[in-house]
Short mmCIF file of C-alpha atoms and ligand atoms in Angstrom, two decimals:
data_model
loop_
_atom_site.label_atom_id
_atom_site.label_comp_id
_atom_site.label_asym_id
_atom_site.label_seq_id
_atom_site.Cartn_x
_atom_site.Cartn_y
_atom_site.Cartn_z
CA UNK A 281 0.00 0.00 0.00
CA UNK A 282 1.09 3.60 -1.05
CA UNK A 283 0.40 4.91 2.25
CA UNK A 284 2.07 2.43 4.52
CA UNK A 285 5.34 3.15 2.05
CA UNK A 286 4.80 7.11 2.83
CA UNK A 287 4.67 6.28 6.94
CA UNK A 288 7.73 4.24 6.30
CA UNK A 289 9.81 6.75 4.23
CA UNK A 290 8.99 10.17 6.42
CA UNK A 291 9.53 9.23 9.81
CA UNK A 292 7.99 11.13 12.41
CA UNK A 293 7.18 12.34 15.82
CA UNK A 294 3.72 13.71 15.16
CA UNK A 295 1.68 11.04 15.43
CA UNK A 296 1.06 11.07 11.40
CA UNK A 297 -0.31 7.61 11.28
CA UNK A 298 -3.19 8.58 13.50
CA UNK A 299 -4.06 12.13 11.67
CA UNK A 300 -6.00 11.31 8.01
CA UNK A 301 -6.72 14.56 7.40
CA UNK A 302 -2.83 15.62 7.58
CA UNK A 303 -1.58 13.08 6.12
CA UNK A 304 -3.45 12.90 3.18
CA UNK A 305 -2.17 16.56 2.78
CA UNK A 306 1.16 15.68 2.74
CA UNK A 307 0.26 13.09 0.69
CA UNK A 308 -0.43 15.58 -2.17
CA UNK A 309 2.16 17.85 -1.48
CA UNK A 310 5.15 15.23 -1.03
CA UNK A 311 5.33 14.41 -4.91
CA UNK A 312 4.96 18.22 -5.54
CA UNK A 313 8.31 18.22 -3.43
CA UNK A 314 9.87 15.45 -5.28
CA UNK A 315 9.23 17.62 -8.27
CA UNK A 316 10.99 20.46 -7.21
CA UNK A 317 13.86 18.73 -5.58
CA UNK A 318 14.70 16.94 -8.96
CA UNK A 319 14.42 20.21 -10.92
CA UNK A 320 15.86 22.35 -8.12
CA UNK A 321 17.80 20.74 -6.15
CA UNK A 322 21.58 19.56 -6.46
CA UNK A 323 22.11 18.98 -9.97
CA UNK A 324 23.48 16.07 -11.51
CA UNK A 325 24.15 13.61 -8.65
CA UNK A 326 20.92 12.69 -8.07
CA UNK A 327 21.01 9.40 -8.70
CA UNK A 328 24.71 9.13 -6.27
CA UNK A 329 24.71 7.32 -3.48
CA UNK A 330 25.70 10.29 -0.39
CA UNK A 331 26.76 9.30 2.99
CA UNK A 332 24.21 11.30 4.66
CA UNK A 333 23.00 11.65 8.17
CA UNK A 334 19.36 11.69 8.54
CA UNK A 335 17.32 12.02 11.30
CA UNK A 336 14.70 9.42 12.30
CA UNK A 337 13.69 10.37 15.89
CA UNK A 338 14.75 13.17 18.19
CA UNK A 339 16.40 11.15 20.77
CA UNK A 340 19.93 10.66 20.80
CA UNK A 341 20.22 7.60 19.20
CA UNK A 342 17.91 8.42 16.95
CA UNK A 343 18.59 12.10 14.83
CA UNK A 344 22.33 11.34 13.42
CA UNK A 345 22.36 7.78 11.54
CA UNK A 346 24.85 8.05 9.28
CA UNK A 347 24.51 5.71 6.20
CA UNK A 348 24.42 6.23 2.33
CA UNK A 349 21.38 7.05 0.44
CA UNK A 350 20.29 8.95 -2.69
CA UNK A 351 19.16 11.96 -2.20
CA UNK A 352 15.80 11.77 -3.76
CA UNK A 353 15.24 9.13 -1.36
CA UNK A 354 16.37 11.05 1.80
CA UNK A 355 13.94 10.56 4.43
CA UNK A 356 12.54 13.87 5.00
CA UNK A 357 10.73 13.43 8.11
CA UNK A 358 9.25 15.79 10.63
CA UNK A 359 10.55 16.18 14.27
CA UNK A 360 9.46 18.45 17.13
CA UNK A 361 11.55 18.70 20.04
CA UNK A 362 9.85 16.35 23.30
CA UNK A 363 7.30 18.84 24.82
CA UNK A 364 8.56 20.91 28.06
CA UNK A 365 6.02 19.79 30.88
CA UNK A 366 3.44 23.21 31.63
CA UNK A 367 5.37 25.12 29.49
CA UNK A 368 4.45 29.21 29.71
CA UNK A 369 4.59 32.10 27.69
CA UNK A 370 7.71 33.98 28.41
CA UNK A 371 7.07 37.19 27.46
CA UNK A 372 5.00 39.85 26.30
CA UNK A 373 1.00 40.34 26.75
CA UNK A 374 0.43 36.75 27.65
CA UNK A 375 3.70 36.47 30.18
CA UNK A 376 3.04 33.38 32.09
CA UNK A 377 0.11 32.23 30.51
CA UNK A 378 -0.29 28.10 29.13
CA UNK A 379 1.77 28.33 26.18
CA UNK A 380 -0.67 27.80 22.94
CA UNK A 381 -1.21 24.17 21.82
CA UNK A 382 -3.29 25.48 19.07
CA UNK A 383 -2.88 28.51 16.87
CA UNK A 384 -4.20 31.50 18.46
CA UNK A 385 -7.19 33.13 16.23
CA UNK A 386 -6.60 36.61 16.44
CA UNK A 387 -2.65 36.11 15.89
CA UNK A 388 -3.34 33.54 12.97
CA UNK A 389 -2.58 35.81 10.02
CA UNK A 390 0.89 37.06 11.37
CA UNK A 391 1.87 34.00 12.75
CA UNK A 392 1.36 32.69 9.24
CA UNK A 393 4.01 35.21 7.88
CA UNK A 394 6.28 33.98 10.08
CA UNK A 395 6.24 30.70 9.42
CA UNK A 396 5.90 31.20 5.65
CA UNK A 397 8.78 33.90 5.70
CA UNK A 398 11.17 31.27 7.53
CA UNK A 399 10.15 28.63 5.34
CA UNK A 400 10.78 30.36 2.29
CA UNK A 401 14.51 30.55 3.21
CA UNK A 402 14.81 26.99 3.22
CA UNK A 403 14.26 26.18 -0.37
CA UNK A 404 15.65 29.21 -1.34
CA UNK A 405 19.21 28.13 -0.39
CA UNK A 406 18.84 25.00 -2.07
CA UNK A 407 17.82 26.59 -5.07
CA UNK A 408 21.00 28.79 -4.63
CA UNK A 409 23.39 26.40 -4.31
CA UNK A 410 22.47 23.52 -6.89
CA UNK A 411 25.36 24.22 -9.53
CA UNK A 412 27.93 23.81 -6.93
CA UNK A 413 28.46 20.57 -6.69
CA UNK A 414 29.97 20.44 -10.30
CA UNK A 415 33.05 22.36 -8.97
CA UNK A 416 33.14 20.64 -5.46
CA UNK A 417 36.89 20.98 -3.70
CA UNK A 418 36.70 17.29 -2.72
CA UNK A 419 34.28 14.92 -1.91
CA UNK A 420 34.28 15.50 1.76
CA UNK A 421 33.22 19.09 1.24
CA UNK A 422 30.54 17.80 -1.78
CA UNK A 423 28.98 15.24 1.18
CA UNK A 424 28.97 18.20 3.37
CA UNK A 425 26.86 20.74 0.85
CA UNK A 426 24.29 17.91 0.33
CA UNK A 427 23.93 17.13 3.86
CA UNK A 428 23.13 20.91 4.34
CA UNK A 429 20.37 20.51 1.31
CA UNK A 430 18.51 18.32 2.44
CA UNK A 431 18.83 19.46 5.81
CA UNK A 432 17.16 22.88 4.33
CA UNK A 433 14.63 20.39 2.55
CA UNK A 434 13.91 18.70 6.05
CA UNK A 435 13.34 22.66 7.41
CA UNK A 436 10.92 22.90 4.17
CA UNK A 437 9.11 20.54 5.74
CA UNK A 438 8.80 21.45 9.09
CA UNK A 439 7.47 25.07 8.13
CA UNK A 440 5.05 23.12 5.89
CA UNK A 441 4.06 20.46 8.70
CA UNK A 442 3.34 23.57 10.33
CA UNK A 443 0.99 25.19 7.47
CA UNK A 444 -0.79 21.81 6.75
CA UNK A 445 -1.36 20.54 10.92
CA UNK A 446 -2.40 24.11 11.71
CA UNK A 447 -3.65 26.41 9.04
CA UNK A 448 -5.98 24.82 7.32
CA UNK A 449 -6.68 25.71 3.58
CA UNK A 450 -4.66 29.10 3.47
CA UNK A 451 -1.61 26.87 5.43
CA UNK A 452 -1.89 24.09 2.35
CA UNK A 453 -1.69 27.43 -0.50
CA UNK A 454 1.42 28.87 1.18
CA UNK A 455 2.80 25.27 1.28
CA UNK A 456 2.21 25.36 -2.32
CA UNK A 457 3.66 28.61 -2.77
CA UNK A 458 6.85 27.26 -1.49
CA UNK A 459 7.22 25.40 -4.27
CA UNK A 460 6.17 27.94 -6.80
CA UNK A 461 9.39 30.33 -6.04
CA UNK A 462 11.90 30.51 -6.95
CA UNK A 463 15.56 31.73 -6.14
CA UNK A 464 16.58 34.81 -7.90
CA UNK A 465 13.12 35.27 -10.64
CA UNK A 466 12.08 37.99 -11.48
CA UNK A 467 8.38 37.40 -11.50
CA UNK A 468 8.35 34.79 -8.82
CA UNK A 469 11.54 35.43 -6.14
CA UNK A 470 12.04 34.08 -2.74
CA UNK A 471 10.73 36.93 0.25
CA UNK A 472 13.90 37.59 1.53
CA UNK A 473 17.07 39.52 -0.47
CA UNK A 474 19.67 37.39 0.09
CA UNK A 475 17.82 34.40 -0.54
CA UNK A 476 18.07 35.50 -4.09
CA UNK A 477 21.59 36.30 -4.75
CA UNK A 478 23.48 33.54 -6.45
CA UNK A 479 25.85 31.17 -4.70
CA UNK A 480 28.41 30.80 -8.01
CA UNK A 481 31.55 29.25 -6.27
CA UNK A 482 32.57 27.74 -3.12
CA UNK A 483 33.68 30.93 -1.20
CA UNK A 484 30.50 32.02 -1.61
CA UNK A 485 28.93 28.80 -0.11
CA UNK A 486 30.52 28.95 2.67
CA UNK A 487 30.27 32.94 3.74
CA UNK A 488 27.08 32.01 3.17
CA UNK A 489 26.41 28.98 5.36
CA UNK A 490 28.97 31.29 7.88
CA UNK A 491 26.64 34.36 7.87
CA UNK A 492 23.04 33.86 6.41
CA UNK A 493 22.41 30.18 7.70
CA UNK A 494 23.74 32.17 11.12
CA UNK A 495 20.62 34.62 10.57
CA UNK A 496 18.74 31.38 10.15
CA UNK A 497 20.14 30.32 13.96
CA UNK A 498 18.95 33.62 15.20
CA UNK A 499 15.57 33.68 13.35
CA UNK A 500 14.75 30.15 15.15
CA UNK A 501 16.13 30.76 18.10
CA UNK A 502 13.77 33.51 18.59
CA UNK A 503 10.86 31.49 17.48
CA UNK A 504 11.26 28.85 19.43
CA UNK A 505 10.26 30.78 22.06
CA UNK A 506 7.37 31.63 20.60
CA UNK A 507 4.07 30.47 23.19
CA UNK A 508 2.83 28.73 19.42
CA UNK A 509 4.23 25.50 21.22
CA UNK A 510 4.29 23.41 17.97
CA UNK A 511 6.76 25.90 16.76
CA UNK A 512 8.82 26.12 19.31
CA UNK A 513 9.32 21.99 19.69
CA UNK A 514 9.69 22.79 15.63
CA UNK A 515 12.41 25.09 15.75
CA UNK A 516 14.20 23.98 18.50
CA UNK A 517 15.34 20.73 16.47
CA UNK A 518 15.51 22.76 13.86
CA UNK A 519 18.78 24.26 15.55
CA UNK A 520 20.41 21.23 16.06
CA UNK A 521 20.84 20.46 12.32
CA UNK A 522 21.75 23.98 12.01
CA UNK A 523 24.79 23.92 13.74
CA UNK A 524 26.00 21.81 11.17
CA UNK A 525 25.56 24.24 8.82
CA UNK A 526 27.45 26.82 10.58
CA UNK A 527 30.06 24.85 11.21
CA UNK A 528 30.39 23.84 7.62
CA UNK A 529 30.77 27.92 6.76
CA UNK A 530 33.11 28.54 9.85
CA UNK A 531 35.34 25.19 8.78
CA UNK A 532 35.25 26.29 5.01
CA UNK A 533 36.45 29.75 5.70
CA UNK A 534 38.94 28.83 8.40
CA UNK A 535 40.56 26.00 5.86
CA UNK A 536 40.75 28.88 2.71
CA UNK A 537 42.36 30.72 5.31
CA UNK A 538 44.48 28.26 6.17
CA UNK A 539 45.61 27.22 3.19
CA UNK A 540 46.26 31.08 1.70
CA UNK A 541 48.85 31.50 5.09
CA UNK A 542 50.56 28.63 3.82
CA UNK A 543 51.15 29.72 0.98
CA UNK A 544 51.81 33.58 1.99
CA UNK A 545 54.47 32.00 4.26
CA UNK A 546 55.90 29.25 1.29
CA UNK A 547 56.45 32.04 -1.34
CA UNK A 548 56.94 35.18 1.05
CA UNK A 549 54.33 36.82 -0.61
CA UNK A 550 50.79 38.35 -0.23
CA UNK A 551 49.73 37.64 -3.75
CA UNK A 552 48.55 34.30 -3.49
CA UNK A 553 46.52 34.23 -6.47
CA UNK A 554 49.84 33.24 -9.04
CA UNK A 555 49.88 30.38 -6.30
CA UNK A 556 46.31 29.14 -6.52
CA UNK A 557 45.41 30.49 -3.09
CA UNK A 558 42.49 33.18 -2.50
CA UNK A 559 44.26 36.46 -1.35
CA UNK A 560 43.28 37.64 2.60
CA UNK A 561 42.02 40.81 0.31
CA UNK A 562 39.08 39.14 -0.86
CA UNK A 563 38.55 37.04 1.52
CA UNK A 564 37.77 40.03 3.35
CA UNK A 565 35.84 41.72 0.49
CA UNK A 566 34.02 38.64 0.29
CA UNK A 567 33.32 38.82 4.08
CA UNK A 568 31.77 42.34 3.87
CA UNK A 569 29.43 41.47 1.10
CA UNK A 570 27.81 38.61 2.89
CA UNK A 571 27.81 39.97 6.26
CA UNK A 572 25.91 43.40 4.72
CA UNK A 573 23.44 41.39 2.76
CA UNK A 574 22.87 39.13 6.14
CA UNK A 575 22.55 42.60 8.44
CA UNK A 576 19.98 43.33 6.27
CA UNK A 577 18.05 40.46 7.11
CA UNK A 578 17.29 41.16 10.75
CA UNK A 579 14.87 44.34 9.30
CA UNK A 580 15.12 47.92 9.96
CA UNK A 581 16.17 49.29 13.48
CA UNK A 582 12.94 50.27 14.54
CA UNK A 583 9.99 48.02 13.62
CA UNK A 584 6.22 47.53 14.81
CA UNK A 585 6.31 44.52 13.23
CA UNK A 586 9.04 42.83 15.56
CA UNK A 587 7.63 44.92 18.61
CA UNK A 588 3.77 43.15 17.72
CA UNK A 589 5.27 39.74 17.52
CA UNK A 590 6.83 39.81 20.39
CA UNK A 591 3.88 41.80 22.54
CA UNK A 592 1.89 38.84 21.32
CA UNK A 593 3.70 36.83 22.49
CA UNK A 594 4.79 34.92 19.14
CA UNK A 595 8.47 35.57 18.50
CA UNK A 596 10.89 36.34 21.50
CA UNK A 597 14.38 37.26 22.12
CA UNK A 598 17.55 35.30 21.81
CA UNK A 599 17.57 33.34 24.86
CA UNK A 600 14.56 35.40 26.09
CA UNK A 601 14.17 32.93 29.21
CA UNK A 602 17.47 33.54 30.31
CA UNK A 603 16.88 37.12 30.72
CA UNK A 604 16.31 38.93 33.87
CA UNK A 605 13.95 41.85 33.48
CA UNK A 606 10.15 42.19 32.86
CA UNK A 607 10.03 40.09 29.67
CA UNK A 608 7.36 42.99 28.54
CA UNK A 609 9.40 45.54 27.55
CA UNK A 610 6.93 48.35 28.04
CA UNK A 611 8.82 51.32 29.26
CA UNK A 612 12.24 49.77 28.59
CA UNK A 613 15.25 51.29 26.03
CA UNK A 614 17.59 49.77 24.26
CA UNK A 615 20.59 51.66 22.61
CA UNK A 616 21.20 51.06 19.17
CA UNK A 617 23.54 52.71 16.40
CA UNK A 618 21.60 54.85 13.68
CA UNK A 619 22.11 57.53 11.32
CA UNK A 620 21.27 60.83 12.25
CA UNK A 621 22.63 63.57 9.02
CA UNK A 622 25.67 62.61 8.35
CA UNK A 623 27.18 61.00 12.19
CA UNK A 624 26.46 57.79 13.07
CA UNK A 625 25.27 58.35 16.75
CA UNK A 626 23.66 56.00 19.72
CA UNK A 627 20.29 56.57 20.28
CA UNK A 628 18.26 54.91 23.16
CA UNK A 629 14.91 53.36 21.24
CA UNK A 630 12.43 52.07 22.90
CA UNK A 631 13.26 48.56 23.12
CA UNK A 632 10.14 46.96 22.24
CA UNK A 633 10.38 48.70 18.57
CA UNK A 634 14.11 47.66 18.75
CA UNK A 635 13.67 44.35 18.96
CA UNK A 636 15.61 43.76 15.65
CA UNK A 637 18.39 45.83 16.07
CA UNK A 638 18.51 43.47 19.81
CA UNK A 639 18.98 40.73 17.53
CA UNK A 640 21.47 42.03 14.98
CA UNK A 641 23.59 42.89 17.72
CA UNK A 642 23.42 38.80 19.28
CA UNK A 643 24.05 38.20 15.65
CA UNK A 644 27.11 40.69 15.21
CA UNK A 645 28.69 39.43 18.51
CA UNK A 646 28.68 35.56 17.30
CA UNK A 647 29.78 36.37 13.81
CA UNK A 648 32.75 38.09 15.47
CA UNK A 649 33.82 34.72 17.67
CA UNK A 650 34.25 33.19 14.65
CA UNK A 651 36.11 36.18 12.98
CA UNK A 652 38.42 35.92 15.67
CA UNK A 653 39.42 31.99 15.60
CA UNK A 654 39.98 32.65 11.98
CA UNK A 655 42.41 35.09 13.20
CA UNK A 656 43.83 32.96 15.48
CA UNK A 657 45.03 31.01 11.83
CA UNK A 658 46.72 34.18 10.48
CA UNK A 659 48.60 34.73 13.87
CA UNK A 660 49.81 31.32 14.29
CA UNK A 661 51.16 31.47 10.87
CA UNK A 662 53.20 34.82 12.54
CA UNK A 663 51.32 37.12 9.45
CA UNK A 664 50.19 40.37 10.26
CA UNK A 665 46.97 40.69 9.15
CA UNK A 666 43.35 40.76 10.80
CA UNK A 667 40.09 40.40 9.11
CA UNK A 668 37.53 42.20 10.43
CA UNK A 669 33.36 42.38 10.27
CA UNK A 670 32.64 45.48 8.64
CA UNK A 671 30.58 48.40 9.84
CA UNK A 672 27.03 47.32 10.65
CA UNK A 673 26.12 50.45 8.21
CA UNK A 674 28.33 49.31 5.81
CA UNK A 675 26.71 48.58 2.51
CA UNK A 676 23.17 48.59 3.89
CA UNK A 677 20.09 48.41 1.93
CA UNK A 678 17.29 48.20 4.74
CA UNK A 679 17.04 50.54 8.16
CA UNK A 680 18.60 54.04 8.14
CA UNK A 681 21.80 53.31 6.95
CA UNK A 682 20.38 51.87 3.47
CA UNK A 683 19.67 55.86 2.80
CA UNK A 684 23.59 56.42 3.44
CA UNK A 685 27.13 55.41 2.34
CA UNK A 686 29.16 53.84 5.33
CA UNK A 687 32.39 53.20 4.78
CA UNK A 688 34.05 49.58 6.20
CA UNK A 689 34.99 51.69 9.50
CA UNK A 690 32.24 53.41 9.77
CA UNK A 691 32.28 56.79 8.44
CA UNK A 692 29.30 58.31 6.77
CA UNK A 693 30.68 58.86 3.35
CA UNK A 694 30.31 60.88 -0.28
CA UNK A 695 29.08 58.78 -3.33
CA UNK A 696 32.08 60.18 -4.54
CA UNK A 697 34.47 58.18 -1.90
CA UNK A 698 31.81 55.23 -2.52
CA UNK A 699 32.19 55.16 -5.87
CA UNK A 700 36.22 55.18 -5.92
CA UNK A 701 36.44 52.75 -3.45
CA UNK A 702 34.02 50.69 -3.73
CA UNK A 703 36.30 47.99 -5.40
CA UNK A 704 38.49 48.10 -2.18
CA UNK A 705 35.66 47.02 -0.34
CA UNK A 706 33.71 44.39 -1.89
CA UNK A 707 33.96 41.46 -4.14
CA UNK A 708 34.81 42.91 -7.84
CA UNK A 709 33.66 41.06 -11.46
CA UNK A 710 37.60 39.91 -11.34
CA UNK A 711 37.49 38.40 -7.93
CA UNK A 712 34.15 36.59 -8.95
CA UNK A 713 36.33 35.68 -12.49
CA UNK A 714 39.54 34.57 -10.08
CA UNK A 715 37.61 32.58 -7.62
CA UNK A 716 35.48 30.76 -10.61
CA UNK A 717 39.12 29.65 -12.23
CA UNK A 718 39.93 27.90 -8.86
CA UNK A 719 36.91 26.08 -8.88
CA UNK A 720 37.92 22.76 -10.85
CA UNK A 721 36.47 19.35 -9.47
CA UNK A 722 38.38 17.49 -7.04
CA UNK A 723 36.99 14.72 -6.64
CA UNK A 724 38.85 11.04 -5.94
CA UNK A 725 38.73 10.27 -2.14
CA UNK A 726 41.13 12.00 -0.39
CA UNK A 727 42.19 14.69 -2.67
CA UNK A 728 41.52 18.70 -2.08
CA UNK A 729 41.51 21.74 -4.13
CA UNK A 730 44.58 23.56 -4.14
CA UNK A 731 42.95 26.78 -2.64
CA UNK A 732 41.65 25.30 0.70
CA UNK A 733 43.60 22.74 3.55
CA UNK A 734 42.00 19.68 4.52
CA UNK A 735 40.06 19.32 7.55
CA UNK A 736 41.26 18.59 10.52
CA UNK A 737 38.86 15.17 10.84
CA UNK A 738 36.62 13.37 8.25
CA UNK A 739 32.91 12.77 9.23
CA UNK A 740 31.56 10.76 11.89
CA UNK A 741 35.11 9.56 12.71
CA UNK A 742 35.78 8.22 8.87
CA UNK A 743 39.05 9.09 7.33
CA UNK A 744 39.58 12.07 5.26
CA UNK A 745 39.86 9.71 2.20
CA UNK A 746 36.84 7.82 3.12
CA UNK A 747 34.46 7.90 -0.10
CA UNK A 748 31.63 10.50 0.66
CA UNK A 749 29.83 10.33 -2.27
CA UNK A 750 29.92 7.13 -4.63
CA UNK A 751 30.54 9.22 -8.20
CA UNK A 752 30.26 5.80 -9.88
CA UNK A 753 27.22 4.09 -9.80
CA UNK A 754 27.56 0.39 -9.11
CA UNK A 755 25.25 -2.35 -9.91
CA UNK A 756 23.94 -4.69 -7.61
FE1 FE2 B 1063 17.38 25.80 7.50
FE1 FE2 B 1064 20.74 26.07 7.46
#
């Protein structure tokens, strides 16, 4: 029978088998997925076998089984955290209140565009990053990009659990939706911008996974503490695949790094490049593109929209239960950097309304502990050079500083300035051209690109030349 297969291939902690309604909805919408994975997803190796780990429960034993499966076949399955016993609302209106089993009415619509505006991201990065494998810098790091796809697949469906459990038939048209944009279209693009910039080459992938999959962490971190208790259990596993993905950016950066001090140190030079290394000059440029575009994900500075969701009690703080004041926020400030003509000055917001700008700066702080082990790197290998997170106003297009030019350190600038040094500061069509030379396939077990090191340890305590992904299909 088809659906004793479809219990069998999504495993779950929902209860699925018991719920006919919902699971004849995802029913209908799992082939619809199928469809857009094999047009969208990672192209040209889905039919190789990828040592993947999936998750089939949420217990220990239970969310990292490691074995090898094609990715079409992936078990996509949908996990909420185990419930907290007489869990409570946390903060805002409802502070200390049952936390919601069901979706409250009058919040339905906005908690809705929350889910659907996470949700969207997940897809979206898939869609972003389905060329690279072609160019992969070894089959450990190929393993690694899949395992982060159809992690973001898995997140696809736990928004869309979500929509179909909870929402009824306006939850099953935005789970549709999610499969109707696309990355980058001009008619049809993902909500968020940098869910639509392109991904060409394997720097990019992995400032990426460093700082927008780190926006993800944020994003769900501050939902699950939401009082919408299905969420919460939601996004709180959620988190524990994302870690992975972080450390796949931080890892992927730290080894370029790595590699370009070895070879600064081999020829005593800084001009890697003739060597086949990425210069520490665009690593940095690279750095302050996808930090900006990831600042400008958190929203503007001041926002109703982040001071509602939070008053109703539907999107918290970053570890908003580990915080010591009124959890309401009423009469409370919060001091955040703006423009005001042409100084950058602190201003004391009302914190409720600055509930992004909160976040940004939880954001900023984390991206900077990883800024520094990367550092670390450059000083071991006794060169003097630091890389640094630019400016938050730096290259802005959202909140006050998107109506300004902020230079790297911070100085409100001319478009003049802008304009001449622009090419200083971020990635330029010859980077893009340099990098995109570098990326040639390595691919037989145990070999790496000539730009980045090897990691310290292969996965789930395999060898380095273990292989991650069977290129050659064998028959049986
Ligand atoms: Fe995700
Ligand atoms: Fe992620």
């Amino acid at each position: 029978m088809a659906g004793v297969d479809y219990l069998e291939r999504i495993p779950n902690n929902v209860n699925l088998r018991d719920d006919r309604r919902l699971l004849r909805a995802l029913e209908e919408w799992q082939p619809r997925f199928l469809d857009w994975w094999k047009e969208m997803g990672p192209e040209g190796f889905q039919a190789n076998e990828v040592y993947l780990r999936t998750a089939v429960s949420v217990d220990r034993d239970g969310w990292a089984q490691f074995g090898y499966v094609k990715m079409p076949e992936y078990r996509w399955g949908i996990f909420l955290a185990e419930p907290e016993a007489d869990r409570r609302i946390a903060f805002g209106d409802h502070l200390g209140k049952p936390a919601w089993p069901e979706v409250p009415g009058e919040y339905r619509g906005v908690l809705r565009r929350l889910i659907v505006t996470q949700g969207d991201t997940e897809p979206a990065s898939v869609e972003q990053q389905r060329h690279l494998g072609r160019t992969c810098p070894s089959l450990y790091d190929l393993r690694n990009l899949f395992q982060v796809n159809v992690e973001e697949g898995r997140h696809l469906w736990a928004m869309v659990y979500l929509l179909h459990a909870y929402f009824g038939r306006d939850g099953r048209e935005e789970a549709e939706a999610l499969l109707q944009r696309r990355s980058g279209d001009g008619d049809k693009p993902r909500i968020l911008g940098a869910f639509n910039e392109r991904t060409p080459d394997w720097l990019s992938f992995f400032m990426f996974c460093f700082f927008t999959d780190r926006d993800g962490k944020y994003q769900l971190a501050s939902l699950q503490e939401s009082g919408f208790d299905p969420l919460s259990r939601t996004c709180r596993f959620m988190l524990t695949e994302e870690a992975h993905h972080m450390f796949v950016g931080e890892m992927g950066v730290g080894r370029i790094v790595q590699k370009t001090c070895e070879l600064m140190r081999q020829h005593r030079t800084d001009d890697v490049r003739r060597h086949g290394g990425i210069d520490l000059a665009t690593v940095q440029r690279y750095i302050n593109f996808h930090y900006s575009v990831s600042l400008d994900l958190f929203g503007s500075e001041v926002s109703t929209n982040a001071a509602n969701a939070f008053t109703m009690g539907l999107k918290g703080r970053f570890e908003e239960t580990k915080k010591d004041d009124d959890h309401r926020l009423v009469d409370a400030t919060y001091p955040a950097l703006c423009l005001e003509g042409d100084r950058v000055v602190t201003r004391e917001l009302p914190a409720l309304t600055a509930l992004n700008e909160r976040l940004r700066d939880d954001y900023i702080a984390d991206c900077q502990r990883g800024v520094d082990r990367w550092n670390r790197t450059i000083k071991d290998h006794g060169i003097d050079v630091e890389l640094r997170l630019p400016h938050r106003g730096f290259h802005r297009a959202i909140g006050s500083f998107g109506e300004a030019r902020i230079s790297p350190d911070g100085r409100v600038i001319t478009e003049a300035e802008w304009d001449a040094r622009r090419r200083e500061w971020l990635p330029t069509p010859e980077d893009a051209q340099f990098v995109a030379t570098l990326m040639r396939p390595a691919v037989e077990p145990g070999r790496f690109a000539g730009w980045i090191a090897p990691p310290a340890r292969g996965i789930n305590g395999l060898p380095l030349d273990h292989e991650y992904v069977r290129l050659t299909r064998k028959e049986s």
